[in-house]
Short mmCIF file of C-alpha atoms in Angstrom, two decimals:
data_model
loop_
_atom_site.label_atom_id
_atom_site.label_comp_id
_atom_site.label_asym_id
_atom_site.label_seq_id
_atom_site.Cartn_x
_atom_site.Cartn_y
_atom_site.Cartn_z
CA UNK A 28 -79.52 67.58 43.41
CA UNK A 29 -81.28 70.88 43.77
CA UNK A 30 -78.69 72.51 41.53
CA UNK A 31 -79.92 70.45 38.58
CA UNK A 32 -83.55 71.55 38.82
CA UNK A 33 -82.62 75.16 39.46
CA UNK A 34 -80.27 75.17 36.48
CA UNK A 35 -82.85 73.59 34.18
CA UNK A 36 -85.43 76.20 35.20
CA UNK A 37 -82.91 78.99 34.72
CA UNK A 38 -81.90 77.79 31.25
CA UNK A 39 -85.55 77.47 30.26
CA UNK A 40 -86.09 81.08 31.27
CA UNK A 41 -83.16 82.03 29.03
CA UNK A 42 -84.68 80.34 26.00
CA UNK A 43 -82.93 76.97 25.83
CA UNK A 44 -84.80 74.45 23.67
CA UNK A 45 -83.60 71.58 25.86
CA UNK A 46 -82.94 73.03 29.32
CA UNK A 47 -83.11 69.79 31.31
CA UNK A 48 -80.82 67.89 28.95
CA UNK A 49 -78.40 70.82 28.83
CA UNK A 50 -78.28 71.03 32.62
CA UNK A 51 -77.75 67.27 32.93
CA UNK A 52 -74.95 67.11 30.36
CA UNK A 53 -73.10 69.99 31.96
CA UNK A 54 -73.46 68.54 35.45
CA UNK A 55 -72.29 65.13 34.24
CA UNK A 56 -69.11 66.71 32.96
CA UNK A 57 -68.50 68.48 36.26
CA UNK A 58 -68.96 65.26 38.23
CA UNK A 59 -67.49 62.81 35.73
CA UNK A 60 -70.81 60.94 35.66
CA UNK A 61 -72.90 59.17 33.06
CA UNK A 62 -76.41 60.65 32.96
CA UNK A 63 -77.96 57.69 34.79
CA UNK A 64 -75.58 58.31 37.69
CA UNK A 65 -77.20 61.68 38.35
CA UNK A 66 -80.27 59.80 39.53
CA UNK A 67 -78.50 57.06 41.44
CA UNK A 68 -76.58 59.81 43.27
CA UNK A 69 -79.42 62.33 43.51
CA UNK A 70 -78.63 63.31 47.09
CA UNK A 71 -74.90 63.89 46.52
CA UNK A 72 -73.99 67.50 47.37
CA UNK A 73 -71.62 69.52 45.20
CA UNK A 74 -68.44 70.76 46.79
CA UNK A 75 -67.36 74.35 46.31
CA UNK A 76 -65.12 73.75 43.28
CA UNK A 77 -67.85 71.69 41.59
CA UNK A 78 -70.44 74.38 42.27
CA UNK A 79 -68.23 77.07 40.80
CA UNK A 80 -67.45 75.05 37.68
CA UNK A 81 -71.13 74.22 37.19
CA UNK A 82 -72.15 77.85 37.66
CA UNK A 83 -69.60 78.85 35.03
CA UNK A 84 -71.00 76.29 32.60
CA UNK A 85 -74.58 77.40 33.23
CA UNK A 86 -73.66 81.06 32.74
CA UNK A 87 -72.05 80.23 29.40
CA UNK A 88 -75.03 78.18 28.27
CA UNK A 89 -77.45 80.91 29.39
CA UNK A 90 -75.51 83.33 27.19
CA UNK A 91 -76.22 81.05 24.23
CA UNK A 92 -72.96 79.13 23.91
CA UNK A 93 -73.71 75.61 22.62
CA UNK A 94 -73.20 72.74 25.07
CA UNK A 95 -70.84 71.04 22.61
CA UNK A 96 -68.46 74.01 22.69
CA UNK A 97 -68.64 74.25 26.47
CA UNK A 98 -67.77 70.57 26.87
CA UNK A 99 -65.49 70.43 23.83
CA UNK A 100 -67.09 67.23 22.53
CA UNK A 101 -70.10 66.02 20.56
CA UNK A 102 -71.30 62.49 19.87
CA UNK A 103 -71.77 61.57 16.21
CA UNK A 104 -72.45 58.14 14.68
CA UNK A 105 -71.70 56.50 18.02
CA UNK A 106 -68.30 58.19 18.34
CA UNK A 107 -67.23 61.14 20.49
CA UNK A 108 -65.70 63.99 18.51
CA UNK A 109 -63.67 66.92 19.72
CA UNK A 110 -65.24 70.21 18.66
CA UNK A 111 -64.11 73.81 18.98
CA UNK A 112 -65.49 77.09 17.59
CA UNK A 113 -63.25 76.43 14.55
CA UNK A 114 -65.73 73.79 13.34
CA UNK A 115 -69.45 73.28 12.97
CA UNK A 116 -71.04 71.09 15.60
CA UNK A 117 -71.93 67.74 13.97
CA UNK A 118 -75.67 67.29 13.46
CA UNK A 119 -77.62 64.02 13.77
CA UNK A 120 -78.98 64.49 10.24
CA UNK A 121 -75.49 64.11 8.82
CA UNK A 122 -75.34 60.56 10.18
CA UNK A 123 -77.73 59.66 7.34
CA UNK A 124 -75.10 60.76 4.85
CA UNK A 125 -72.53 58.49 6.50
CA UNK A 126 -74.98 55.58 6.37
CA UNK A 127 -75.57 56.09 2.64
CA UNK A 128 -71.86 56.26 1.90
CA UNK A 129 -70.95 53.18 3.90
CA UNK A 130 -73.75 51.20 2.24
CA UNK A 131 -72.43 52.23 -1.18
CA UNK A 132 -68.87 51.25 -0.25
CA UNK A 133 -70.02 47.86 0.99
CA UNK A 134 -71.89 47.25 -2.27
CA UNK A 135 -68.88 48.32 -4.35
CA UNK A 136 -66.60 45.94 -2.45
CA UNK A 137 -69.00 43.06 -3.12
CA UNK A 138 -69.03 43.92 -6.83
CA UNK A 139 -65.28 44.49 -7.22
CA UNK A 140 -63.54 42.54 -4.45
CA UNK A 141 -59.86 42.98 -3.84
CA UNK A 142 -59.37 46.48 -5.24
CA UNK A 143 -58.48 49.79 -3.60
CA UNK A 144 -61.26 52.33 -3.25
CA UNK A 145 -60.73 56.06 -2.76
CA UNK A 146 -63.05 58.51 -1.04
CA UNK A 147 -62.88 62.29 -0.71
CA UNK A 148 -64.59 64.26 2.07
CA UNK A 149 -64.60 67.81 0.71
CA UNK A 150 -64.98 70.39 3.47
CA UNK A 151 -64.29 67.99 6.32
CA UNK A 152 -64.68 70.40 9.27
CA UNK A 153 -64.41 68.36 12.48
CA UNK A 154 -63.71 65.27 10.38
CA UNK A 155 -66.91 63.62 11.62
CA UNK A 156 -67.81 62.22 8.18
CA UNK A 157 -64.34 61.06 7.13
CA UNK A 158 -63.45 59.64 10.54
CA UNK A 159 -66.80 57.86 10.98
CA UNK A 160 -66.46 56.23 7.56
CA UNK A 161 -62.86 55.23 8.23
CA UNK A 162 -63.75 53.79 11.64
CA UNK A 163 -66.65 51.86 10.06
CA UNK A 164 -64.22 50.45 7.50
CA UNK A 165 -61.76 49.36 10.17
CA UNK A 166 -64.52 47.71 12.21
CA UNK A 167 -66.41 46.03 9.37
CA UNK A 168 -64.38 45.78 6.17
CA UNK A 169 -60.70 45.56 7.11
CA UNK A 170 -60.68 41.82 6.41
CA UNK A 171 -62.51 42.09 3.09
CA UNK A 172 -59.39 41.89 0.93
CA UNK A 173 -60.10 45.39 -0.39
CA UNK A 174 -58.65 48.66 0.90
CA UNK A 175 -59.96 52.17 1.40
CA UNK A 176 -58.07 55.45 1.19
CA UNK A 177 -59.84 58.49 2.63
CA UNK A 178 -58.80 62.01 1.61
CA UNK A 179 -60.23 64.96 3.53
CA UNK A 180 -60.00 68.62 2.50
CA UNK A 181 -60.69 71.83 4.31
CA UNK A 182 -59.67 75.43 3.72
CA UNK A 183 -59.36 76.11 7.47
CA UNK A 184 -56.14 75.19 9.28
CA UNK A 185 -58.01 75.29 12.58
CA UNK A 186 -60.61 72.82 11.32
CA UNK A 187 -57.92 70.50 9.98
CA UNK A 188 -56.20 70.48 13.36
CA UNK A 189 -59.45 69.46 15.05
CA UNK A 190 -60.15 66.83 12.38
CA UNK A 191 -56.68 65.33 12.68
CA UNK A 192 -57.08 65.06 16.44
CA UNK A 193 -60.36 63.22 15.92
CA UNK A 194 -58.75 60.79 13.49
CA UNK A 195 -56.06 60.05 16.07
CA UNK A 196 -58.66 59.73 18.83
CA UNK A 197 -60.43 56.99 16.89
CA UNK A 198 -57.36 55.23 15.55
CA UNK A 199 -57.78 56.06 11.87
CA UNK A 200 -55.04 58.66 11.44
CA UNK A 201 -53.16 56.35 9.05
CA UNK A 202 -56.25 55.85 6.93
CA UNK A 203 -57.44 59.46 6.61
CA UNK A 204 -55.21 61.98 4.82
CA UNK A 205 -55.96 65.62 5.59
CA UNK A 206 -55.01 68.48 3.27
CA UNK A 207 -55.56 72.20 3.34
CA UNK A 208 -57.37 72.62 0.02
CA UNK A 209 -60.16 74.95 -1.11
CA UNK A 210 -62.85 72.92 -2.88
CA UNK A 211 -63.48 75.97 -5.08
CA UNK A 212 -59.99 75.61 -6.60
CA UNK A 213 -60.41 73.66 -9.84
CA UNK A 214 -56.69 72.84 -9.98
CA UNK A 215 -57.02 70.75 -6.81
CA UNK A 216 -59.58 68.56 -8.51
CA UNK A 217 -57.47 68.27 -11.64
CA UNK A 218 -54.41 67.22 -9.64
CA UNK A 219 -56.14 64.62 -7.50
CA UNK A 220 -56.47 60.87 -7.94
CA UNK A 221 -59.62 59.30 -9.36
CA UNK A 222 -62.04 59.04 -6.46
CA UNK A 223 -64.74 56.40 -6.34
CA UNK A 224 -66.78 58.36 -3.81
CA UNK A 225 -67.02 62.07 -3.06
CA UNK A 226 -68.96 63.23 -0.03
CA UNK A 227 -69.54 66.81 1.05
CA UNK A 228 -71.60 68.77 3.55
CA UNK A 229 -70.60 72.19 2.22
CA UNK A 230 -71.67 75.63 3.41
CA UNK A 231 -75.22 76.04 2.10
CA UNK A 232 -76.86 78.85 4.06
CA UNK A 233 -77.87 81.69 1.74
CA UNK A 234 -78.48 85.29 2.72
CA UNK A 235 -82.20 84.76 3.33
CA UNK A 236 -81.72 81.62 5.40
CA UNK A 237 -78.84 83.17 7.35
CA UNK A 238 -81.21 85.74 8.78
CA UNK A 239 -83.45 82.88 9.98
CA UNK A 240 -80.70 80.95 11.78
CA UNK A 241 -80.87 80.60 15.53
CA UNK A 242 -79.03 83.44 17.22
CA UNK A 243 -76.73 80.97 18.98
CA UNK A 244 -75.64 79.45 15.65
CA UNK A 245 -74.87 82.87 14.18
CA UNK A 246 -73.06 83.99 17.31
CA UNK A 247 -70.92 80.93 17.98
CA UNK A 248 -70.51 78.67 14.93
CA UNK A 249 -68.05 79.59 12.15
CA UNK A 250 -69.60 81.62 9.34
CA UNK A 251 -66.99 80.20 6.96
CA UNK A 252 -68.60 76.77 7.37
CA UNK A 253 -72.17 78.07 7.08
CA UNK A 254 -72.46 80.70 4.36
CA UNK A 255 -72.97 79.35 0.85
CA UNK A 256 -72.89 82.81 -0.80
CA UNK A 257 -76.09 84.77 -1.54
CA UNK A 258 -78.26 81.91 -2.82
CA UNK A 259 -76.62 79.11 -0.82
CA UNK A 260 -75.75 77.12 -3.96
CA UNK A 261 -72.24 78.35 -4.74
CA UNK A 262 -70.40 75.28 -3.47
CA UNK A 263 -72.83 72.89 -5.16
CA UNK A 264 -72.19 74.59 -8.50
CA UNK A 265 -68.46 74.02 -8.15
CA UNK A 266 -68.89 70.44 -6.93
CA UNK A 267 -71.23 69.64 -9.82
CA UNK A 268 -68.77 71.18 -12.27
CA UNK A 269 -65.41 70.03 -10.90
CA UNK A 270 -65.96 66.60 -9.33
CA UNK A 271 -66.95 64.56 -12.38
CA UNK A 272 -63.56 64.76 -14.08
CA UNK A 273 -61.86 63.74 -10.82
CA UNK A 274 -63.94 60.60 -10.31
CA UNK A 275 -64.02 57.08 -11.68
CA UNK A 276 -66.79 56.09 -14.11
CA UNK A 277 -69.82 55.05 -12.05
CA UNK A 278 -68.37 56.91 -9.06
CA UNK A 279 -70.93 58.38 -6.68
CA UNK A 280 -71.24 61.81 -5.12
CA UNK A 281 -73.11 62.31 -1.83
CA UNK A 282 -74.17 65.82 -0.81
CA UNK A 283 -75.95 67.14 2.25
CA UNK A 284 -78.28 70.00 1.39
CA UNK A 285 -80.57 72.51 3.02
CA UNK A 286 -84.18 71.37 3.17
CA UNK A 287 -85.25 73.87 0.49
CA UNK A 288 -82.50 73.00 -1.97
CA UNK A 289 -83.43 69.56 -3.30
CA UNK A 290 -84.77 70.60 -6.70
CA UNK A 291 -82.05 73.20 -7.25
CA UNK A 292 -79.16 70.84 -6.46
CA UNK A 293 -80.73 68.07 -8.52
CA UNK A 294 -80.96 70.43 -11.50
CA UNK A 295 -77.36 71.58 -11.06
CA UNK A 296 -76.06 68.02 -11.09
CA UNK A 297 -78.17 66.98 -14.06
CA UNK A 298 -77.08 70.05 -16.03
CA UNK A 299 -73.45 68.95 -15.58
CA UNK A 300 -74.10 65.43 -16.80
CA UNK A 301 -74.59 63.51 -13.57
CA UNK A 302 -77.10 60.67 -13.80
CA UNK A 303 -79.36 58.69 -11.45
CA UNK A 304 -79.77 61.81 -9.30
CA UNK A 305 -81.78 61.10 -6.15
CA UNK A 306 -83.00 63.48 -3.46
CA UNK A 307 -83.42 61.68 -0.13
CA UNK A 308 -85.38 62.76 2.93
CA UNK A 309 -84.28 62.95 6.55
CA UNK A 310 -86.21 61.62 9.55
CA UNK A 311 -88.36 64.75 9.57
CA UNK A 312 -89.27 64.07 5.91
CA UNK A 313 -87.30 67.07 4.66
CA UNK A 314 -84.97 66.86 1.63
CA UNK A 315 -81.51 66.33 3.13
CA UNK A 316 -79.17 64.40 0.82
CA UNK A 317 -78.59 64.27 -2.91
CA UNK A 318 -76.83 61.28 -4.45
CA UNK A 319 -75.71 61.08 -8.07
CA UNK A 320 -73.60 58.90 -10.36
CA UNK A 321 -70.75 59.90 -12.67
CA UNK A 322 -71.68 58.25 -15.98
CA UNK A 323 -69.33 56.22 -18.12
CA UNK A 324 -68.03 57.83 -21.29
#
């Protein structure tokens, strides 16, 4: 398919970091193919409607629009999620957070079999964290004799609509309960149940880092889900302050952070009485997650 090579070259000239992959993913959507089928059907010509749709996609990508928004989907943790400009595009690094949470849930079930566990995803966005955890539970723990209730908050109605559609898509809409709640509102924490696990990937881009973001991120992804106020730590301060009183003793909090924020977030949590605070690295060896325990007493 000559269109594929031409499109990849064109996207490269426009600054795409992954021009060949972008061109392949967009063409797969046009043709309804898996990527391998592009090469088993390499001599298949495009008809006029396919050419026009593909040109439209390539023009949008050349203008900087992310592939995930063009296609309306993004894979995360082995699941396909609907995404729109109302939500951040799920990142592979966040899959590490899901892995840490599910491992902690599995351990808790082994230590206290037969009880109900509660989890809060604060700032759920597309729902990728909450839905992935709920789907993991259904696939691996549903017969354990224990139960899991997942609450998911977001301040954006648009994000909640996307998240709810993703829960329905993956068959966990009865397990995940979405609410329009601002995590900065202390009364929401005071009114909630006692959660065993709190997970959050909050806005953490400060003013300095915002200037360094890729132009496509600034132009297309929602600022509401990116900007963490001037120093990027505003939401972590509130989480460190508010979450402890809303959690069970020995409950765990899991936070995704910016790669420069490990020491700062650790200090914030410790100053509010959290214990066993750990900063964990991502696959690139950058600080990415902070995990802490709500002490007894």
